[in-house]
PDB file of N, CA and C in Angstrom:
ATOM      1  N   MET A   1      20.795   5.282 -38.227  1.00  0.00           N
ATOM      2  CA  MET A   1      19.733   5.232 -38.063  1.00  0.00           C
ATOM      3  C   MET A   1      19.684   2.944 -37.609  1.00  0.00           C
ATOM      4  N   GLY A   2      21.082   2.683 -37.582  1.00  0.00           N
ATOM      5  CA  GLY A   2      20.968   1.355 -36.517  1.00  0.00           C
ATOM      6  C   GLY A   2      20.795   1.827 -35.375  1.00  0.00           C
ATOM      7  N   ALA A   3      21.871   3.151 -34.746  1.00  0.00           N
ATOM      8  CA  ALA A   3      21.345   3.439 -33.607  1.00  0.00           C
ATOM      9  C   ALA A   3      20.055   3.470 -33.468  1.00  0.00           C
ATOM     10  N   PHE A   4      19.382   3.931 -33.502  1.00  0.00           N
ATOM     11  CA  PHE A   4      17.951   3.892 -33.137  1.00  0.00           C
ATOM     12  C   PHE A   4      17.135   2.758 -32.814  1.00  0.00           C
ATOM     13  N   VAL A   5      17.794   1.639 -33.941  1.00  0.00           N
ATOM     14  CA  VAL A   5      17.455   0.857 -33.985  1.00  0.00           C
ATOM     15  C   VAL A   5      17.617   0.314 -32.807  1.00  0.00           C
ATOM     16  N   ALA A   6      18.758  -0.481 -32.568  1.00  0.00           N
ATOM     17  CA  ALA A   6      19.242  -0.456 -31.475  1.00  0.00           C
ATOM     18  C   ALA A   6      19.016  -0.333 -29.662  1.00  0.00           C
ATOM     19  N   LEU A   7      18.353   1.514 -30.165  1.00  0.00           N
ATOM     20  CA  LEU A   7      17.786   1.564 -28.910  1.00  0.00           C
ATOM     21  C   LEU A   7      16.599   1.238 -28.237  1.00  0.00           C
ATOM     22  N   VAL A   8      15.565   0.983 -29.530  1.00  0.00           N
ATOM     23  CA  VAL A   8      14.358   0.759 -29.597  1.00  0.00           C
ATOM     24  C   VAL A   8      13.958   0.008 -29.185  1.00  0.00           C
ATOM     25  N   ALA A   9      15.023  -1.454 -29.667  1.00  0.00           N
ATOM     26  CA  ALA A   9      15.184  -2.608 -29.497  1.00  0.00           C
ATOM     27  C   ALA A   9      15.852  -2.896 -27.800  1.00  0.00           C
ATOM     28  N   GLY A  10      16.722  -2.282 -27.829  1.00  0.00           N
ATOM     29  CA  GLY A  10      17.058  -2.261 -26.450  1.00  0.00           C
ATOM     30  C   GLY A  10      15.405  -1.971 -24.707  1.00  0.00           C
ATOM     31  N   ILE A  11      15.480  -0.938 -25.198  1.00  0.00           N
ATOM     32  CA  ILE A  11      13.876  -0.392 -24.055  1.00  0.00           C
ATOM     33  C   ILE A  11      12.926  -1.111 -24.787  1.00  0.00           C
ATOM     34  N   GLY A  12      12.484  -2.228 -25.709  1.00  0.00           N
ATOM     35  CA  GLY A  12      11.521  -2.969 -25.894  1.00  0.00           C
ATOM     36  C   GLY A  12      11.974  -4.445 -24.911  1.00  0.00           C
ATOM     37  N   ALA A  13      13.348  -4.240 -25.166  1.00  0.00           N
ATOM     38  CA  ALA A  13      13.646  -5.806 -24.225  1.00  0.00           C
ATOM     39  C   ALA A  13      13.245  -5.903 -23.126  1.00  0.00           C
ATOM     40  N   ALA A  14      14.236  -4.157 -22.519  1.00  0.00           N
ATOM     41  CA  ALA A  14      13.762  -4.386 -20.879  1.00  0.00           C
ATOM     42  C   ALA A  14      12.615  -3.963 -20.318  1.00  0.00           C
ATOM     43  N   SER A  15      11.740  -3.538 -21.487  1.00  0.00           N
ATOM     44  CA  SER A  15      10.286  -3.151 -21.077  1.00  0.00           C
ATOM     45  C   SER A  15       9.760  -4.978 -21.178  1.00  0.00           C
ATOM     46  N   ALA A  16       9.803  -5.880 -21.687  1.00  0.00           N
ATOM     47  CA  ALA A  16       9.424  -7.274 -21.894  1.00  0.00           C
ATOM     48  C   ALA A  16       9.791  -7.899 -20.663  1.00  0.00           C
ATOM     49  N   TRP A  17      11.602  -7.850 -20.208  1.00  0.00           N
ATOM     50  CA  TRP A  17      11.520  -7.733 -18.742  1.00  0.00           C
ATOM     51  C   TRP A  17      10.977  -7.841 -17.417  1.00  0.00           C
ATOM     52  N   CYS A  18      10.572  -6.001 -17.544  1.00  0.00           N
ATOM     53  CA  CYS A  18       9.884  -5.780 -16.351  1.00  0.00           C
ATOM     54  C   CYS A  18       8.456  -6.726 -16.269  1.00  0.00           C
ATOM     55  N   ALA A  19       8.096  -6.562 -17.328  1.00  0.00           N
ATOM     56  CA  ALA A  19       6.646  -7.391 -17.796  1.00  0.00           C
ATOM     57  C   ALA A  19       6.507  -8.645 -17.286  1.00  0.00           C
ATOM     58  N   VAL A  20       7.331  -8.773 -17.602  1.00  0.00           N
ATOM     59  CA  VAL A  20       7.369 -11.131 -17.433  1.00  0.00           C
ATOM     60  C   VAL A  20       7.789 -10.770 -15.496  1.00  0.00           C
ATOM     61  N   VAL A  21       8.410  -9.791 -15.322  1.00  0.00           N
ATOM     62  CA  VAL A  21       8.775 -10.338 -13.383  1.00  0.00           C
ATOM     63  C   VAL A  21       7.609  -9.887 -12.691  1.00  0.00           C
ATOM     64  N   LEU A  22       7.325  -9.203 -12.754  1.00  0.00           N
ATOM     65  CA  LEU A  22       5.672  -8.273 -12.257  1.00  0.00           C
ATOM     66  C   LEU A  22       4.782  -9.735 -12.473  1.00  0.00           C
ATOM     67  N   ILE A  23       4.405 -10.285 -13.494  1.00  0.00           N
ATOM     68  CA  ILE A  23       2.852 -11.235 -14.197  1.00  0.00           C
ATOM     69  C   ILE A  23       3.914 -12.837 -13.146  1.00  0.00           C
ATOM     70  N   ARG A  24       5.112 -13.264 -13.224  1.00  0.00           N
ATOM     71  CA  ARG A  24       5.734 -13.536 -12.145  1.00  0.00           C
ATOM     72  C   ARG A  24       5.265 -13.922 -11.233  1.00  0.00           C
ATOM     73  N   ARG A  25       5.717 -12.487 -10.836  1.00  0.00           N
ATOM     74  CA  ARG A  25       4.947 -12.038  -9.093  1.00  0.00           C
ATOM     75  C   ARG A  25       3.290 -11.743  -8.450  1.00  0.00           C
ATOM     76  N   GLY A  26       3.296 -11.915  -9.476  1.00  0.00           N
ATOM     77  CA  GLY A  26       1.241 -11.594  -9.398  1.00  0.00           C
ATOM     78  C   GLY A  26       0.740 -12.552  -8.982  1.00  0.00           C
ATOM     79  N   ARG A  27       1.729 -14.268 -10.032  1.00  0.00           N
ATOM     80  CA  ARG A  27       1.566 -15.351  -9.975  1.00  0.00           C
ATOM     81  C   ARG A  27       1.625 -16.404  -9.059  1.00  0.00           C
ATOM     82  N   ARG A  28       2.246 -15.481  -7.946  1.00  0.00           N
ATOM     83  CA  ARG A  28       2.804 -15.863  -6.239  1.00  0.00           C
ATOM     84  C   ARG A  28       1.161 -16.506  -5.612  1.00  0.00           C
ATOM     85  N   GLY A  29       0.569 -17.625  -5.112  1.00  0.00           N
ATOM     86  CA  GLY A  29       0.566 -17.406  -3.916  1.00  0.00           C
ATOM     87  C   GLY A  29       0.354 -16.850  -3.005  1.00  0.00           C
ATOM     88  N   PRO A  30      -0.537 -16.612  -1.368  1.00  0.00           N
ATOM     89  CA  PRO A  30      -0.048 -16.131  -0.013  1.00  0.00           C
ATOM     90  C   PRO A  30       0.967 -16.862   0.493  1.00  0.00           C
ATOM     91  N   THR A  31       1.429 -15.342   1.083  1.00  0.00           N
ATOM     92  CA  THR A  31       2.125 -15.341   1.869  1.00  0.00           C
ATOM     93  C   THR A  31       2.984 -17.051   2.551  1.00  0.00           C
ATOM     94  N   GLU A  32       4.092 -17.934   2.738  1.00  0.00           N
ATOM     95  CA  GLU A  32       4.526 -18.936   3.071  1.00  0.00           C
ATOM     96  C   GLU A  32       4.528 -19.501   4.256  1.00  0.00           C
ATOM     97  N   ASN A  33       5.535 -17.964   5.011  1.00  0.00           N
ATOM     98  CA  ASN A  33       6.103 -18.212   5.272  1.00  0.00           C
ATOM     99  C   ASN A  33       5.519 -17.207   6.881  1.00  0.00           C
ATOM    100  N   ALA A  34       6.107 -18.050   8.072  1.00  0.00           N
ATOM    101  CA  ALA A  34       5.590 -17.014   9.441  1.00  0.00           C
ATOM    102  C   ALA A  34       5.251 -15.519   9.374  1.00  0.00           C
ATOM    103  N   ASP A  35       5.794 -15.144   8.912  1.00  0.00           N
ATOM    104  CA  ASP A  35       6.464 -13.948   9.280  1.00  0.00           C
ATOM    105  C   ASP A  35       5.478 -12.839   8.394  1.00  0.00           C
ATOM    106  N   GLY A  36       5.999 -13.626   7.252  1.00  0.00           N
ATOM    107  CA  GLY A  36       4.648 -12.798   6.047  1.00  0.00           C
ATOM    108  C   GLY A  36       3.386 -12.583   6.951  1.00  0.00           C
ATOM    109  N   LEU A  37       3.122 -14.228   7.386  1.00  0.00           N
ATOM    110  CA  LEU A  37       2.029 -13.916   7.490  1.00  0.00           C
ATOM    111  C   LEU A  37       1.587 -13.780   8.324  1.00  0.00           C
ATOM    112  N   LEU A  38       2.390 -13.316   9.129  1.00  0.00           N
ATOM    113  CA  LEU A  38       1.881 -12.136  10.981  1.00  0.00           C
ATOM    114  C   LEU A  38       1.523 -10.950  10.186  1.00  0.00           C
ATOM    115  N   ILE A  39       2.551 -10.709   9.621  1.00  0.00           N
ATOM    116  CA  ILE A  39       2.377  -9.411   8.855  1.00  0.00           C
ATOM    117  C   ILE A  39       1.168  -8.878   7.760  1.00  0.00           C
ATOM    118  N   GLU A  40       0.800 -10.106   7.350  1.00  0.00           N
ATOM    119  CA  GLU A  40      -0.652 -10.237   6.771  1.00  0.00           C
ATOM    120  C   GLU A  40      -2.126  -9.690   7.625  1.00  0.00           C
ATOM    121  N   GLN A  41      -2.027 -10.863   8.661  1.00  0.00           N
ATOM    122  CA  GLN A  41      -2.964 -10.812   9.701  1.00  0.00           C
ATOM    123  C   GLN A  41      -3.039  -9.372  10.502  1.00  0.00           C
ATOM    124  N   ALA A  42      -1.615  -9.069  10.755  1.00  0.00           N
ATOM    125  CA  ALA A  42      -1.803  -7.422  11.130  1.00  0.00           C
ATOM    126  C   ALA A  42      -2.230  -6.129  10.539  1.00  0.00           C
ATOM    127  N   ALA A  43      -2.217  -6.252   8.971  1.00  0.00           N
ATOM    128  CA  ALA A  43      -2.648  -5.826   8.153  1.00  0.00           C
ATOM    129  C   ALA A  43      -3.903  -5.711   8.124  1.00  0.00           C
ATOM    130  N   ARG A  44      -4.568  -7.038   8.296  1.00  0.00           N
ATOM    131  CA  ARG A  44      -5.896  -7.134   7.735  1.00  0.00           C
ATOM    132  C   ARG A  44      -6.825  -6.963   9.182  1.00  0.00           C
ATOM    133  N   ILE A  45      -6.247  -6.139  10.700  1.00  0.00           N
ATOM    134  CA  ILE A  45      -6.999  -6.331  11.378  1.00  0.00           C
ATOM    135  C   ILE A  45      -7.177  -4.718  11.509  1.00  0.00           C
ATOM    136  N   ARG A  46      -5.961  -3.846  11.437  1.00  0.00           N
ATOM    137  CA  ARG A  46      -5.733  -2.982  11.135  1.00  0.00           C
ATOM    138  C   ARG A  46      -7.096  -1.949   9.986  1.00  0.00           C
ATOM    139  N   ALA A  47      -7.174  -3.065   9.206  1.00  0.00           N
ATOM    140  CA  ALA A  47      -7.712  -2.289   8.068  1.00  0.00           C
ATOM    141  C   ALA A  47      -9.064  -2.245   8.150  1.00  0.00           C
ATOM    142  N   ARG A  48      -9.545  -3.147   9.503  1.00  0.00           N
ATOM    143  CA  ARG A  48     -11.080  -3.728   9.431  1.00  0.00           C
ATOM    144  C   ARG A  48     -11.163  -2.650  10.803  1.00  0.00           C
ATOM    145  N   GLN A  49     -10.107  -2.392  11.609  1.00  0.00           N
ATOM    146  CA  GLN A  49     -10.620  -1.313  12.631  1.00  0.00           C
ATOM    147  C   GLN A  49     -10.540   0.006  11.896  1.00  0.00           C
ATOM    148  N   LEU A  50      -9.660   0.732  10.694  1.00  0.00           N
ATOM    149  CA  LEU A  50     -10.161   1.799  10.463  1.00  0.00           C
ATOM    150  C   LEU A  50     -11.123   1.641   9.247  1.00  0.00           C
ATOM    151  N   ARG A  51     -11.631   1.147   9.069  1.00  0.00           N
ATOM    152  CA  ARG A  51     -13.386   0.743   8.456  1.00  0.00           C
ATOM    153  C   ARG A  51     -14.440   1.241   9.292  1.00  0.00           C
ATOM    154  N   SER A  52     -14.084  -0.069  10.010  1.00  0.00           N
ATOM    155  CA  SER A  52     -15.062   0.270  11.131  1.00  0.00           C
ATOM    156  C   SER A  52     -15.384   1.499  11.803  1.00  0.00           C
ATOM    157  N   GLU A  53     -14.385   2.582  12.022  1.00  0.00           N
ATOM    158  CA  GLU A  53     -14.162   3.920  12.820  1.00  0.00           C
ATOM    159  C   GLU A  53     -14.636   4.248  12.367  1.00  0.00           C
ATOM    160  N   GLY A  54     -14.759   4.573  10.794  1.00  0.00           N
ATOM    161  CA  GLY A  54     -14.980   5.621   9.306  1.00  0.00           C
ATOM    162  C   GLY A  54     -14.009   6.569   9.626  1.00  0.00           C
ATOM    163  N   ARG A  55     -12.376   6.005   9.782  1.00  0.00           N
ATOM    164  CA  ARG A  55     -11.525   6.753   9.390  1.00  0.00           C
ATOM    165  C   ARG A  55     -10.366   6.799   8.124  1.00  0.00           C
ATOM    166  N   GLY A  56     -11.386   6.537   7.678  1.00  0.00           N
ATOM    167  CA  GLY A  56     -11.414   6.860   5.762  1.00  0.00           C
ATOM    168  C   GLY A  56     -10.379   8.876   5.647  1.00  0.00           C
ATOM    169  N   PHE A  57      -9.565   8.821   5.318  1.00  0.00           N
ATOM    170  CA  PHE A  57     -10.003   9.954   4.356  1.00  0.00           C
ATOM    171  C   PHE A  57     -10.466  10.495   3.678  1.00  0.00           C
ATOM    172  N   GLY A  58     -11.345   9.568   2.867  1.00  0.00           N
ATOM    173  CA  GLY A  58     -12.072  10.598   2.115  1.00  0.00           C
ATOM    174  C   GLY A  58     -12.929  11.164   2.742  1.00  0.00           C
ATOM    175  N   SER A  59     -14.040  10.196   3.532  1.00  0.00           N
ATOM    176  CA  SER A  59     -14.998  10.914   4.345  1.00  0.00           C
ATOM    177  C   SER A  59     -14.443  11.322   5.798  1.00  0.00           C
ATOM    178  N   HIS A  60     -13.390  11.242   5.878  1.00  0.00           N
ATOM    179  CA  HIS A  60     -13.456  12.248   7.220  1.00  0.00           C
ATOM    180  C   HIS A  60     -12.211  13.569   7.110  1.00  0.00           C
ATOM    181  N   PRO A  61     -11.652  13.555   6.042  1.00  0.00           N
ATOM    182  CA  PRO A  61     -10.509  14.532   5.982  1.00  0.00           C
ATOM    183  C   PRO A  61      -9.526  15.106   6.826  1.00  0.00           C
ATOM    184  N   TYR A  62     -10.230  15.610   8.235  1.00  0.00           N
ATOM    185  CA  TYR A  62      -9.600  16.094   9.584  1.00  0.00           C
ATOM    186  C   TYR A  62      -9.799  15.072  10.360  1.00  0.00           C
ATOM    187  N   PRO A  63      -9.087  15.639  11.637  1.00  0.00           N
ATOM    188  CA  PRO A  63      -8.723  14.988  12.522  1.00  0.00           C
ATOM    189  C   PRO A  63     -10.316  15.160  13.381  1.00  0.00           C
ATOM    190  N   LYS A  64     -10.215  13.814  14.318  1.00  0.00           N
ATOM    191  CA  LYS A  64     -11.564  13.954  15.578  1.00  0.00           C
ATOM    192  C   LYS A  64     -10.950  15.384  16.443  1.00  0.00           C
ATOM    193  N   PRO A  65     -11.918  15.618  16.775  1.00  0.00           N
ATOM    194  CA  PRO A  65     -11.610  17.167  18.071  1.00  0.00           C
ATOM    195  C   PRO A  65     -11.642  16.306  19.052  1.00  0.00           C
ATOM    196  N   ARG A  66     -10.842  16.951  19.840  1.00  0.00           N
ATOM    197  CA  ARG A  66      -9.909  16.938  21.097  1.00  0.00           C
ATOM    198  C   ARG A  66     -11.320  16.671  21.252  1.00  0.00           C
ATOM    199  N   SER A  67     -11.163  16.725  23.342  1.00  0.00           N
ATOM    200  CA  SER A  67     -11.948  16.690  23.812  1.00  0.00           C
ATOM    201  C   SER A  67     -11.177  18.449  25.100  1.00  0.00           C
ATOM    202  N   GLY A  68     -12.048  18.947  25.186  1.00  0.00           N
ATOM    203  CA  GLY A  68     -11.916  20.080  26.380  1.00  0.00           C
ATOM    204  C   GLY A  68     -10.547  20.278  26.560  1.00  0.00           C
ATOM    205  N   SER A  69     -10.275  18.945  27.263  1.00  0.00           N
ATOM    206  CA  SER A  69      -8.861  19.662  28.616  1.00  0.00           C
ATOM    207  C   SER A  69      -7.597  19.485  27.235  1.00  0.00           C
ATOM    208  N   ASP A  70      -7.753  19.068  26.551  1.00  0.00           N
ATOM    209  CA  ASP A  70      -6.579  18.871  25.950  1.00  0.00           C
ATOM    210  C   ASP A  70      -6.502  20.048  24.814  1.00  0.00           C
ATOM    211  N   ARG A  71      -7.010  20.960  24.510  1.00  0.00           N
ATOM    212  CA  ARG A  71      -7.016  21.605  23.556  1.00  0.00           C
ATOM    213  C   ARG A  71      -6.478  22.754  24.058  1.00  0.00           C
ATOM    214  N   ARG A  72      -5.758  23.050  22.085  1.00  0.00           N
ATOM    215  CA  ARG A  72      -5.260  24.462  22.439  1.00  0.00           C
ATOM    216  C   ARG A  72      -5.225  25.678  22.540  1.00  0.00           C
ATOM    217  N   PRO A  73      -5.079  26.996  22.542  1.00  0.00           N
ATOM    218  CA  PRO A  73      -6.331  27.522  22.328  1.00  0.00           C
ATOM    219  C   PRO A  73      -5.315  27.903  20.824  1.00  0.00           C
ATOM    220  N   TYR A  74      -5.896  28.854  19.636  1.00  0.00           N
ATOM    221  CA  TYR A  74      -5.411  29.115  18.758  1.00  0.00           C
ATOM    222  C   TYR A  74      -5.132  30.353  19.084  1.00  0.00           C
TER     223      TYR A  74
END
């Protein structure tokens, strides 16, 4: 019985530690170094372009049809 209690206590301590780490990561502000800012900016631009093109998988699950000159015969 003591081993079971120790196991449950160990699992509880590990999950509490993971929760603390995740909460602390969530409280950080925006990226402060230049490389991180550039990566975030590129990701925002790429997401904006994908939204404006309507390339979301939910709305267009198949690729756009290609022009006639580069079509492969089936």
